[in-house]
Amino acid sequence: MKEIAQLTELEAAAELAYLAAEIARADNAYYQNDEPYLTDADYDRLKHRNTAIEARFPHLVRPDSPSKRVGAHVQSQFNKIEHRFPMLSLGDVFSIEEVADFVQSVKRFLNTAENIVFMAEPKIDGLSFAARYEKGRFVSGATRGDGVIGEDITENLKTIRQLPLQLPEGVPEVLEVRGEVYMAKADFMALNEKNATEKKKLFANPRNAAAGSLRQLNPQITAARRLSLWAYTWGEVSERKWQTQAEFFDKLAEWGFPVNPLNKLCNSLEEIEANFAHMMEIRAGLEYDIDGIVYKVNDIALQERLGFLTRTPRWAIAHKFPAEQALTRIKNIRIQVGRTGALTPVADLEPVNVGGVIVSHATLHNEDEIKRKDFRIGDMVVVQRAGDVIPQVVEVKTDKRPTDSLPFEFPNRCPECGAHAVREENEAIRRCTGGLSCPAQIKERLKHFVSKDAFDIVGLGDKVIEEFCADGILHSPADIFTLEERNGVDKPLDLFAMDKDEELHLERRDGWGKLSTQKLFAAIKARRKISLPRFIYALGIPQVGSATALLLAKNYGSFDMLQKDMCAKETAKLVAIDGIGGNMAQDIVEFFGEEHNLRVIEQLRRYVEVENYVTEEITDSPLSGKTVVFTGTLEKLTRAEAKALAQKMGAHVAGSVSAHTDFVVVGEDAGSKAKKAAELGVKTLSEAEFAQMCGK
Ligand code: IVH
């Protein structure tokens, strides 16, 4: 990568565009899907580079720059709650030197030589929440969402026992308490164990489990999970009766909120450093995950003078822990074949404790990574586990390499079916070309098909799918729906006919009985009618997760419409959808271009009715049913607010201008989209006109 000092203006602009897109994608995976794919360190590296380039080229800062956003957009199914005060994020630093710089910058800003006292708080690795109390009664709760608009999780929060629903006399009339919901490590392990026996989805870590549990449309599920919380800050308050963060904690405790006993006042940089070292030491033994220490100026009058940068306070910062690492040996390198045929190298490791978690497998990413780092079987390696992601092998200790070791040769045939495994130009991934004749791909596709966000068929867990595939009972998704008619359960046992019996007898299989078989059939029958987003997601189109499936459902309304456009390779509407890029569009079109995929769809639709997607349209709004594109910086609204508002008025929000666009809302410094609108003769609106149409 080029030094920032060496970048030309053109290169800088291009890289900022790339970084904005990459970070948005990662945010989406992290916040929306609870399925991060970048390590915190890699993510932070992208953010840092973005900030550094922006510092050198301030005039190139994009309206959609990640430095201007707090989190991700809100999900559509939850009601939205607008935060009276935005829920902000914190700047990150990674060394004590940077903390010292932060302390200096605080002093410089305040123009004081006096000592500043900081509150040092464990940074809880969970999900932030805001709980609103009026006259002492809990009235509503929200997630952070994008910082401006969150999701209404009132009912879900109520299920957390630690949250007081009624506060004692004397609390401010309006009081919004904010903090972090988390799942204790032990509760996380118990939940995963339970899910494993019930063949349900396993969570990668406590944070994801907490997120998945809190953001449940059905609060009963939240109630069944053990969630905990710590309170640490406030939003709107009618009367602030505390002068310092320490006093606020005392009040919180008085009012019945859980306050972390490890919060500690620090009077000097030395104390800050000692506290950090101590926390690193005890971290693994804590009952919950923390990923750093937050420092806040203790004196609130000073906090108020310091104020905010765009999205982060000047009076607080997060000092992040380095990723946890450990040394172990690669016992074997295995190649896994995924649902789209991707070959992924996985290292089987001698089990090792990495920051309190036993790690015995780690990803080696891809062929190039193995080559670049020269990972070999038998090598001693450094493994790393950073909060959220699958453990990774980061480095080889070549001095400890066995003398007889050989470089790893990446196979060019699929280890599961023997078909050629090829790498397309510019692709990092080698793929098996066996398609649906590859048993591994069939198996993985089926697992995906029945998974929780897809057809959600209880009773068909991963292990059952593997067994049924191995025994030739299932080959393709449609086979699931013929299981019952193929099963000879009610017929008398005819011993003579058994040998040449073509019929299934699931109830005679190990671990099955009449009851479980009937239950399975009932579960399958219940899915003969399926919502459009689930159906699209279940198909396993590369890159199409449940959020994208929902977008497609919303924009096409019916499966027939989608299929018709895709088969005609008609992509104008597709690429205009905000959130669907060119690369993804290509994957979608290619998926529908494959004969065997169309066959699977056709077979499925003999058994399954796919419901059309009906949006509750606001029909009396001038925006209802219209397609709107935003460009440039709006003055009164953030992009997320504007988008949410347009959607509330019944509009579709698209990411690019096309002939399908009805309105382009043009903010300041609008670029090519405004030009395109003019070219195509699409009507443009000013921010004020847009606000007026929304009745504001
Ligand atoms: S204070 C303006 N205190 O870290 C300050 N945040 O990167 C707002 N977090 O969104 C946050 N522990 O989810 C604060 N003791 C703590 C925290 C904490 C965890 C999370 C929180 C926030 C994120 C900021």
XYZ file of C-alpha atoms and ligand atoms in Angstrom:
720
model
C 0.000 0.000 0.000
C 1.225 3.460 -0.844
C 2.365 5.839 1.880
C -0.292 8.461 2.459
C 2.251 11.230 1.941
C 2.870 9.843 -1.537
C -0.761 9.672 -2.693
C -1.834 11.900 -5.531
C -5.150 13.627 -5.191
C -6.732 11.289 -7.719
C -5.476 8.222 -5.937
C -6.661 9.581 -2.604
C -10.169 10.203 -3.931
C -10.333 6.716 -5.397
C -9.136 5.129 -2.203
C -11.591 7.099 -0.071
C -14.405 5.851 -2.288
C -13.159 2.312 -1.912
C -12.779 2.666 1.868
C -16.283 4.114 2.266
C -17.756 1.127 0.433
C -15.623 -1.454 2.217
C -16.312 -0.063 5.677
C -20.020 0.201 4.954
C -20.025 -3.434 3.905
C -18.209 -4.468 7.070
C -20.530 -2.326 9.221
C -23.481 -3.981 7.647
C -22.149 -7.436 8.341
C -21.400 -6.440 11.922
C -24.434 -4.406 12.857
C -27.199 -5.746 10.658
C -26.360 -9.370 10.192
C -24.379 -9.923 13.367
C -21.944 -11.816 11.213
C -18.692 -9.918 11.019
C -16.039 -11.100 8.619
C -13.257 -8.643 9.394
C -11.169 -8.803 12.550
C -11.405 -5.720 14.712
C -7.778 -5.005 13.865
C -8.395 -5.174 10.108
C -11.499 -3.063 10.442
C -9.654 -0.494 12.550
C -6.861 -0.426 9.998
C -9.347 0.540 7.272
C -10.878 3.224 9.485
C -7.486 4.612 10.437
C -6.337 4.794 6.856
C -9.563 6.555 5.941
C -9.068 9.124 8.707
C -5.424 9.626 7.794
C -6.172 10.196 4.099
C -8.955 12.597 5.044
C -6.580 14.488 7.325
C -4.253 15.080 4.383
C -7.024 15.814 1.869
C -9.803 17.451 3.911
C -11.520 18.688 0.762
C -11.959 15.094 -0.416
C -14.012 13.984 2.605
C -17.069 12.246 1.167
C -20.612 12.824 2.368
C -20.810 9.084 2.970
C -17.428 8.893 4.654
C -17.283 6.333 7.462
C -15.846 9.072 9.677
C -19.262 10.726 9.526
C -21.284 7.759 10.597
C -21.852 6.082 13.890
C -23.082 2.668 12.892
C -25.354 1.100 10.349
C -28.854 1.707 9.126
C -31.836 0.406 11.013
C -33.526 -2.820 10.115
C -36.928 -2.481 8.635
C -38.959 -4.862 10.748
C -38.558 -3.016 14.024
C -40.347 0.180 14.844
C -37.973 3.076 14.884
C -37.142 5.375 17.729
C -35.431 8.634 17.069
C -32.845 9.431 19.723
C -33.346 12.852 21.269
C -29.572 13.026 21.554
C -27.579 10.955 19.115
C -25.924 7.856 20.504
C -22.318 8.481 19.735
C -19.346 6.359 19.178
C -15.830 6.632 20.591
C -12.491 7.226 18.943
C -10.118 4.263 19.289
C -6.486 4.229 20.315
C -4.139 1.280 20.711
C -1.181 2.462 22.762
C -0.458 4.358 25.943
C 1.342 6.981 23.820
C -1.898 7.671 21.999
C -3.706 7.897 25.326
C -1.095 10.440 26.423
C -1.784 12.398 23.206
C -5.477 12.305 24.015
C -4.869 13.651 27.524
C -2.691 16.393 26.050
C -5.328 17.314 23.487
C -7.907 17.628 26.265
C -5.622 19.966 28.197
C -4.775 21.962 25.110
C -8.438 22.366 24.228
C -9.256 23.534 27.741
C -6.109 25.613 27.756
C -5.157 24.393 31.208
C -2.068 23.003 32.885
C -4.143 21.561 35.698
C -4.424 17.860 36.263
C -7.454 16.236 34.669
C -9.177 13.314 36.367
C -10.487 10.515 34.185
C -12.985 7.760 34.803
C -11.599 4.501 33.397
C -14.370 2.032 32.524
C -14.144 -1.463 31.084
C -15.376 -1.295 27.500
C -18.104 -3.906 27.439
C -18.298 -5.925 24.253
C -22.040 -5.984 23.863
C -24.800 -3.883 22.398
C -25.593 -0.383 23.493
C -29.124 0.464 24.603
C -31.054 3.520 25.691
C -33.780 3.167 28.331
C -36.187 6.034 28.783
C -37.963 6.759 32.070
C -40.750 9.255 32.528
C -41.788 10.109 36.069
C -39.648 7.188 37.171
C -41.369 4.607 34.971
C -39.625 2.775 32.174
C -41.451 3.815 29.007
C -39.300 2.819 26.055
C -36.037 1.301 24.989
C -33.974 1.466 21.843
C -30.853 0.095 20.260
C -28.277 2.485 18.916
C -29.139 1.769 15.286
C -27.243 4.267 13.196
C -26.844 6.570 16.183
C -29.704 8.827 15.139
C -32.520 6.347 14.762
C -32.584 3.110 16.704
C -34.854 0.118 16.897
C -37.669 -0.039 19.375
C -36.722 -2.845 21.758
C -38.935 -1.761 24.662
C -40.484 -5.177 25.154
C -37.183 -6.961 24.800
C -35.393 -4.751 27.300
C -38.178 -5.283 29.775
C -37.321 -8.962 29.858
C -33.880 -8.235 31.281
C -34.217 -8.575 35.003
C -31.415 -6.208 35.836
C -33.239 -3.310 34.241
C -35.338 -1.470 36.832
C -38.815 -0.750 35.491
C -39.654 1.692 38.261
C -37.195 4.110 39.796
C -37.335 5.509 43.326
C -38.753 8.953 44.198
C -36.676 11.958 43.325
C -35.309 10.898 39.957
C -35.472 13.471 37.145
C -38.871 13.558 35.476
C -37.337 12.565 32.163
C -34.314 10.322 32.372
C -32.685 8.308 29.662
C -30.126 5.841 30.925
C -27.736 4.296 28.435
C -25.434 1.360 28.718
C -24.504 -1.994 27.304
C -26.479 -5.218 27.117
C -24.238 -8.263 27.116
C -24.328 -12.000 27.563
C -22.073 -13.438 30.245
C -19.550 -15.970 28.955
C -21.114 -18.809 30.946
C -24.608 -17.995 29.667
C -23.263 -17.852 26.140
C -21.722 -21.295 26.483
C -24.877 -22.740 27.972
C -26.946 -21.248 25.159
C -24.670 -22.670 22.496
C -24.693 -26.075 24.141
C -28.464 -26.033 24.184
C -28.606 -24.872 20.581
C -26.169 -27.597 19.579
C -28.402 -30.318 21.000
C -31.433 -28.745 19.373
C -29.511 -28.410 16.110
C -29.983 -24.689 16.091
C -27.594 -22.016 14.963
C -24.514 -21.531 17.118
C -23.358 -18.025 17.924
C -19.744 -17.138 17.237
C -19.284 -15.208 20.462
C -21.160 -13.617 23.354
C -21.602 -10.295 21.565
C -23.358 -11.895 18.625
C -25.456 -13.970 20.980
C -26.466 -10.836 22.875
C -27.322 -9.043 19.640
C -29.252 -11.997 18.298
C -31.145 -12.306 21.545
C -31.974 -8.660 22.056
C -33.052 -7.897 18.522
C -35.809 -10.461 18.456
C -39.160 -9.568 17.040
C -40.546 -12.036 19.513
C -39.606 -10.783 23.001
C -40.340 -14.195 24.437
C -37.167 -15.422 22.836
C -35.274 -12.567 24.466
C -36.828 -13.523 27.770
C -35.631 -17.087 27.414
C -32.033 -15.928 26.957
C -29.983 -14.736 29.870
C -28.923 -11.204 29.143
C -27.236 -8.781 31.508
C -26.408 -5.112 31.400
C -24.215 -2.345 32.726
C -25.355 1.270 32.759
C -22.720 3.909 32.011
C -24.103 7.122 30.543
C -27.217 9.183 29.969
C -29.116 10.696 27.070
C -31.938 13.149 27.632
C -32.445 14.271 31.256
C -34.820 16.960 32.479
C -32.545 17.968 35.313
C -28.975 16.809 35.751
C -28.238 16.406 39.418
C -24.673 15.161 39.147
C -21.467 17.040 38.437
C -19.107 14.195 37.650
C -19.174 10.796 36.001
C -18.332 9.290 39.418
C -21.365 10.972 40.980
C -23.510 9.734 38.129
C -22.425 6.167 38.839
C -23.395 6.641 42.496
C -26.814 7.857 41.418
C -27.251 4.986 38.976
C -26.449 2.506 41.720
C -28.875 4.268 44.062
C -31.616 4.020 41.446
C -31.014 0.308 41.048
C -28.971 0.071 37.848
C -26.047 -2.329 37.603
C -22.839 -0.291 37.653
C -19.578 -2.007 36.879
C -17.469 -2.226 40.051
C -14.333 -2.096 37.922
C -14.979 1.521 36.890
C -12.085 3.433 38.389
C -11.045 7.057 38.761
C -7.523 7.738 37.526
C -5.589 10.811 38.600
C -2.607 10.464 36.288
C -1.323 8.803 33.164
C 0.583 6.388 35.409
C -2.651 5.313 37.039
C -4.275 4.948 33.644
C -1.420 2.755 32.468
C -1.399 0.620 35.613
C -5.155 0.152 35.412
C -4.908 -0.887 31.760
C -2.206 -3.457 32.567
C -4.268 -4.791 35.455
C -7.371 -5.110 33.315
C -5.419 -6.967 30.612
C -4.378 -9.397 33.276
C -7.792 -10.091 34.766
C -9.677 -9.844 31.490
C -9.769 -13.555 30.666
C -11.134 -14.339 34.121
C -14.004 -11.836 33.954
C -17.514 -13.177 33.554
C -18.054 -11.097 30.423
C -16.064 -9.932 27.405
C -14.430 -6.545 27.349
C -12.424 -5.218 24.436
C -10.680 -2.250 25.978
C -10.935 0.564 28.498
C -12.930 3.763 28.024
C -11.555 6.972 29.515
C -13.963 9.812 30.196
C -13.181 13.249 31.602
C -14.762 12.957 35.040
C -15.894 16.556 35.400
C -19.071 17.131 33.395
C -18.604 20.890 33.199
C -15.335 20.150 31.399
C -17.051 17.560 29.208
C -19.497 20.218 28.136
C -16.735 22.646 27.279
C -14.948 19.976 25.283
C -18.002 19.005 23.272
C -17.954 16.791 20.218
C -16.170 16.138 17.003
C -18.449 14.985 14.172
C -19.484 11.717 15.782
C -17.282 11.263 18.807
C -16.859 13.209 22.016
C -13.646 15.133 22.615
C -13.876 14.156 26.277
C -13.713 10.375 25.933
C -11.728 7.742 24.108
C -11.525 3.954 23.886
C -8.182 2.291 24.563
C -8.495 -1.051 22.808
C -6.804 -4.273 23.844
C -4.556 -5.897 21.304
C -5.991 -9.051 19.721
C -5.351 -12.135 21.830
C -2.672 -14.431 20.509
C -1.114 -17.767 21.327
C 1.471 -20.152 19.922
C 0.564 -23.629 18.710
C 1.222 -26.205 15.993
C -0.590 -26.876 12.725
C -1.474 -30.572 12.805
C -3.109 -30.651 9.420
C -4.401 -28.406 6.666
C -7.864 -29.342 5.476
C -9.828 -27.994 2.549
C -13.484 -27.250 3.211
C -15.952 -26.975 0.369
C -18.682 -24.425 0.874
C -22.139 -24.080 -0.564
C -20.935 -22.126 -3.585
C -18.023 -24.485 -4.123
C -15.429 -22.197 -2.539
C -12.439 -24.140 -1.251
C -11.361 -22.783 2.113
C -8.192 -23.977 3.803
C -8.587 -24.670 7.493
C -5.758 -25.444 9.904
C -6.354 -28.138 12.486
C -4.374 -26.992 15.486
C -3.091 -28.500 18.660
C -5.739 -27.043 20.982
C -4.544 -23.891 22.682
C -6.059 -21.397 25.081
C -6.380 -17.996 23.401
C -7.619 -15.435 25.876
C -9.894 -17.872 27.674
C -11.211 -19.753 24.662
C -9.831 -23.099 23.494
C -9.006 -22.868 19.810
C -8.450 -26.003 17.752
C -9.179 -24.788 14.222
C -8.357 -21.580 12.443
C -8.906 -20.262 8.978
C -6.012 -19.832 6.581
C -8.226 -17.671 4.334
C -7.207 -18.767 0.850
C -4.578 -20.129 -1.438
C -2.614 -16.884 -1.768
C -2.471 -16.360 1.966
C -0.952 -19.828 2.404
C 1.585 -19.097 -0.303
C 2.401 -15.626 0.975
C 2.952 -16.740 4.534
C 4.198 -20.203 3.576
C 2.043 -22.046 6.126
C 2.990 -25.722 6.324
C 1.751 -28.762 8.168
C 3.870 -29.152 11.319
C 4.614 -25.414 11.626
C 4.526 -23.569 14.936
C 2.249 -20.613 14.369
C 0.752 -17.608 16.101
C -3.054 -17.817 16.263
C -5.167 -14.810 16.955
C -8.674 -14.367 18.176
C -10.122 -10.894 18.049
C -13.480 -10.531 19.723
C -15.798 -11.340 16.940
C -14.309 -13.415 14.239
C -13.116 -16.927 13.532
C -9.606 -17.509 14.850
C -6.883 -16.805 12.339
C -3.337 -17.999 11.833
C -1.277 -14.848 11.539
C 2.367 -15.819 11.516
C 4.758 -18.771 11.182
C 7.710 -19.252 13.473
C 10.049 -20.431 10.724
C 12.889 -20.988 13.192
C 10.811 -23.752 14.764
C 9.992 -25.433 11.447
C 10.648 -29.189 11.186
C 13.533 -29.809 8.764
C 11.567 -32.224 6.616
C 8.544 -29.960 6.060
C 7.274 -29.223 2.562
C 5.344 -26.267 1.215
C 1.603 -26.897 1.210
C 0.224 -27.660 -2.193
C -3.209 -26.314 -2.741
C -5.293 -28.905 -4.587
C -6.632 -28.082 -8.020
C -9.345 -30.663 -7.682
C -12.232 -30.643 -5.258
C -11.353 -32.922 -2.341
C -15.007 -33.940 -2.051
C -16.006 -34.772 -5.624
C -12.800 -34.728 -7.639
C -14.057 -32.112 -10.106
C -11.633 -29.454 -11.296
C -11.265 -26.571 -8.901
C -10.578 -23.363 -10.758
C -9.766 -19.776 -9.986
C -11.281 -17.103 -12.131
C -9.087 -14.198 -13.053
C -8.908 -11.590 -10.277
C -10.530 -13.992 -7.832
C -8.869 -14.973 -4.599
C -11.010 -18.055 -4.268
C -10.662 -21.377 -5.997
C -13.964 -23.073 -6.626
C -15.079 -26.613 -7.279
C -16.730 -26.817 -10.698
C -18.817 -29.831 -9.704
C -21.918 -27.728 -9.008
C -24.754 -29.861 -7.785
C -22.913 -33.049 -8.639
C -20.533 -32.243 -5.783
C -21.832 -33.863 -2.602
C -20.241 -31.181 -0.430
C -22.022 -28.392 -2.276
C -25.322 -30.246 -2.195
C -24.949 -30.792 1.521
C -24.001 -27.207 2.299
C -26.793 -25.858 0.131
C -29.312 -28.030 1.914
C -28.036 -26.921 5.309
C -28.441 -23.353 4.187
C -31.868 -24.062 2.752
C -33.293 -25.322 6.053
C -31.417 -22.832 8.254
C -33.070 -20.421 10.622
C -33.414 -17.408 8.330
C -34.355 -19.557 5.353
C -36.969 -22.327 5.543
C -36.270 -22.825 9.237
C -37.236 -26.473 9.350
C -36.924 -27.727 12.897
C -35.744 -31.315 12.975
C -33.433 -30.941 9.985
C -30.232 -29.869 11.686
C -26.774 -30.072 10.138
C -26.185 -33.600 11.318
C -29.483 -34.901 9.963
C -28.779 -33.272 6.608
C -25.377 -34.914 6.510
C -26.824 -38.324 7.268
C -29.691 -37.958 4.817
C -27.300 -36.863 2.090
C -24.870 -39.663 2.807
C -27.702 -42.203 2.613
C -29.100 -40.793 -0.605
C -32.364 -39.644 0.965
C -31.868 -36.005 -0.009
C -30.230 -34.671 -3.153
C -31.953 -31.387 -3.710
C -34.161 -29.012 -1.704
C -37.337 -30.281 -3.349
C -36.623 -33.769 -1.973
C -37.437 -32.429 1.473
C -41.026 -31.942 0.409
C -41.405 -35.478 -0.920
C -40.020 -37.117 2.215
C -43.448 -37.873 3.612
C -44.893 -39.406 0.459
C -41.741 -41.429 -0.010
C -41.937 -42.688 3.540
C -43.704 -45.995 4.030
C -44.492 -45.349 7.641
C -48.094 -46.452 7.776
C -47.765 -49.504 5.639
C -47.444 -52.873 7.357
C -43.917 -54.105 7.695
C -43.432 -56.525 4.837
C -40.249 -58.415 5.573
C -40.262 -60.118 2.240
C -40.438 -56.856 0.358
C -37.798 -55.164 2.513
C -34.743 -55.991 0.414
C -35.936 -54.278 -2.684
C -37.775 -51.677 -0.710
C -37.575 -48.304 -2.393
C -39.547 -46.690 0.362
C -38.066 -44.756 3.189
C -38.625 -45.676 6.773
C -37.330 -42.690 8.654
C -38.942 -43.909 11.843
C -36.695 -46.953 11.761
C -33.498 -44.947 11.636
C -31.206 -44.622 14.609
C -32.376 -41.824 16.835
C -35.766 -41.570 15.133
C -39.177 -42.833 16.059
C -42.755 -42.475 14.946
C -43.246 -39.279 16.876
C -40.125 -37.479 15.715
C -40.835 -38.496 12.137
C -44.360 -37.121 12.323
C -43.031 -33.941 13.888
C -40.563 -33.518 11.081
C -43.267 -34.001 8.465
C -45.441 -31.452 10.231
C -42.565 -28.961 10.331
C -41.986 -29.445 6.613
C -45.662 -29.119 5.799
C -45.819 -25.855 7.702
C -43.243 -24.421 5.285
C -45.128 -25.172 2.121
C -46.064 -21.552 2.214
C -43.072 -19.301 2.569
C -42.415 -15.576 2.556
C -40.614 -14.119 -0.429
C -37.526 -12.897 1.475
C -37.008 -16.291 3.068
C -37.412 -18.060 -0.244
C -34.873 -15.822 -1.990
C -32.423 -16.162 0.866
C -32.860 -19.949 0.952
C -31.759 -20.301 -2.671
C -28.220 -19.527 -1.559
C -27.399 -17.027 -4.280
C -23.779 -15.982 -3.755
C -23.536 -12.758 -1.702
C -27.279 -12.632 -1.065
C -27.759 -12.643 2.704
C -31.077 -12.127 4.424
C -30.802 -8.332 4.301
C -30.288 -8.396 0.534
C -33.051 -10.953 0.107
C -35.373 -8.554 1.888
C -34.312 -5.730 -0.429
C -35.012 -7.883 -3.462
C -38.399 -8.905 -2.076
C -39.351 -5.303 -1.386
C -38.312 -4.116 -4.807
C -39.710 -6.947 -6.905
C -42.739 -7.918 -4.871
C -43.033 -11.398 -6.318
C -40.669 -14.190 -7.212
C -41.979 -14.287 -10.761
C -41.075 -10.654 -11.301
C -37.587 -11.216 -9.995
C -37.050 -14.362 -12.025
C -38.433 -12.778 -15.175
C -36.044 -9.838 -14.982
C -33.081 -11.967 -14.015
C -33.621 -14.521 -16.755
C -33.931 -11.703 -19.268
C -30.709 -10.276 -17.789
C -32.634 -7.072 -17.193
C -30.615 -5.368 -14.463
C -31.579 -1.689 -14.527
C -33.949 -2.029 -11.605
C -31.593 -4.313 -9.758
C -28.559 -2.064 -9.764
C -30.679 0.938 -8.823
C -31.478 -0.661 -5.455
C -29.575 1.035 -2.669
C -27.452 -1.678 -1.130
C -26.947 -3.788 -4.242
C -23.682 -3.222 -6.032
C -22.620 -4.223 -9.525
C -20.680 -7.197 -8.327
C -23.599 -8.571 -6.380
C -25.970 -7.920 -9.269
C -23.718 -9.957 -11.498
C -23.783 -12.868 -9.085
C -27.567 -12.734 -8.953
C -27.930 -12.707 -12.727
C -25.401 -15.494 -13.079
C -27.274 -17.584 -10.561
C -30.430 -17.371 -12.642
C -28.373 -18.073 -15.746
C -27.518 -21.571 -14.555
C -29.715 -24.346 -15.811
C -29.405 -26.442 -12.666
C -30.477 -23.572 -10.453
C -33.583 -22.995 -12.546
C -34.347 -26.690 -12.287
C -34.105 -26.568 -8.504
C -36.412 -23.548 -8.435
C -38.928 -25.175 -10.742
C -39.022 -28.379 -8.714
C -39.372 -26.452 -5.494
C -42.263 -24.414 -6.712
C -44.261 -27.551 -7.348
C -44.393 -28.004 -3.587
C -43.925 -24.560 -2.183
C -46.085 -21.494 -2.475
C -44.041 -18.315 -2.341
C -46.036 -15.444 -0.911
C -45.790 -12.082 -2.594
C -44.215 -9.329 -0.593
C -46.727 -6.674 0.306
C -45.516 -3.477 1.857
C -47.892 -1.535 3.972
C -47.922 1.384 1.626
C -48.839 4.830 2.703
C -50.993 5.546 -0.308
C -51.969 9.122 0.395
C -48.456 10.492 0.354
C -46.980 12.182 -2.728
C -43.993 9.878 -2.315
C -45.827 6.602 -2.035
C -44.706 4.079 -4.592
C -42.102 6.486 -5.919
C -38.431 5.753 -6.283
C -36.226 8.335 -4.629
C -32.474 8.870 -4.801
C -30.511 11.099 -2.425
C -27.338 12.873 -3.394
C -25.089 15.410 -1.725
C -25.109 16.464 1.898
C -28.431 17.404 3.430
C -28.475 20.171 5.964
C -31.215 19.267 8.420
C -31.312 15.514 8.025
C -28.667 12.838 8.027
C -28.768 10.448 5.109
C -30.141 7.739 7.372
C -32.943 9.975 8.631
C -33.835 11.152 5.155
C -33.924 7.591 3.921
C -36.044 6.420 6.835
C -38.392 9.341 6.325
C -38.809 8.624 2.607
C -39.492 4.980 3.364
C -42.019 5.942 5.984
C -43.821 7.941 3.309
C -44.018 4.843 1.142
C -41.103 5.534 -1.186
C -38.410 3.146 -2.377
C -34.947 4.528 -1.838
C -32.479 3.683 -4.571
C -28.741 4.188 -4.642
C -28.353 5.378 -8.212
C -30.322 7.335 -10.758
C -31.989 5.547 -13.638
C -35.028 5.908 -15.835
C -36.997 4.269 -13.005
C -36.192 7.096 -10.616
C -39.034 9.487 -9.807
C -37.211 12.051 -7.683
C -33.629 12.957 -6.923
C -33.232 14.906 -3.701
C -30.228 17.140 -4.185
C -28.195 18.321 -1.226
C -25.029 20.346 -1.061
C -22.005 19.337 -3.139
C -24.101 16.935 -5.156
C -22.062 15.159 -7.786
C -22.713 12.915 -10.722
C -26.172 11.810 -9.620
C -27.576 15.309 -9.990
C -26.030 15.494 -13.437
C -27.488 12.134 -14.376
C -30.906 13.288 -13.207
C -30.674 16.296 -15.474
C -29.618 14.118 -18.391
C -32.494 11.721 -17.898
C -34.978 14.456 -17.152
C -35.708 13.089 -13.686
C -37.333 15.594 -11.373
C -35.007 16.983 -8.706
C -36.076 18.238 -5.299
C -34.307 20.502 -2.857
C -34.096 19.402 0.756
C -36.836 21.880 1.652
C -39.133 20.602 -1.096
C -38.541 17.040 0.029
C -39.288 17.970 3.643
C -42.468 19.671 2.532
C -43.609 16.591 0.601
C -43.072 14.612 3.786
C -45.276 17.061 5.637
C -42.422 18.526 7.665
S -19.605 5.669 26.442
C -20.175 9.317 23.978
N -18.830 3.704 28.025
O -18.522 1.352 22.992
C -19.820 8.077 24.682
N -19.343 3.182 25.759
O -17.325 2.871 20.639
C -20.691 6.956 24.339
N -19.171 0.808 25.211
O -21.366 2.553 21.404
C -20.294 5.648 24.839
N -18.560 0.134 27.208
O -21.603 0.460 22.794
C -19.223 4.056 26.785
N -18.178 2.071 29.533
C -18.564 2.420 28.300
C -18.709 1.469 27.268
C -19.094 1.895 26.003
C -18.845 -0.244 25.970
C -19.509 0.737 23.768
C -20.795 1.415 23.418
C -20.436 2.468 22.426
C -19.104 2.004 21.918
C -18.289 3.194 21.515
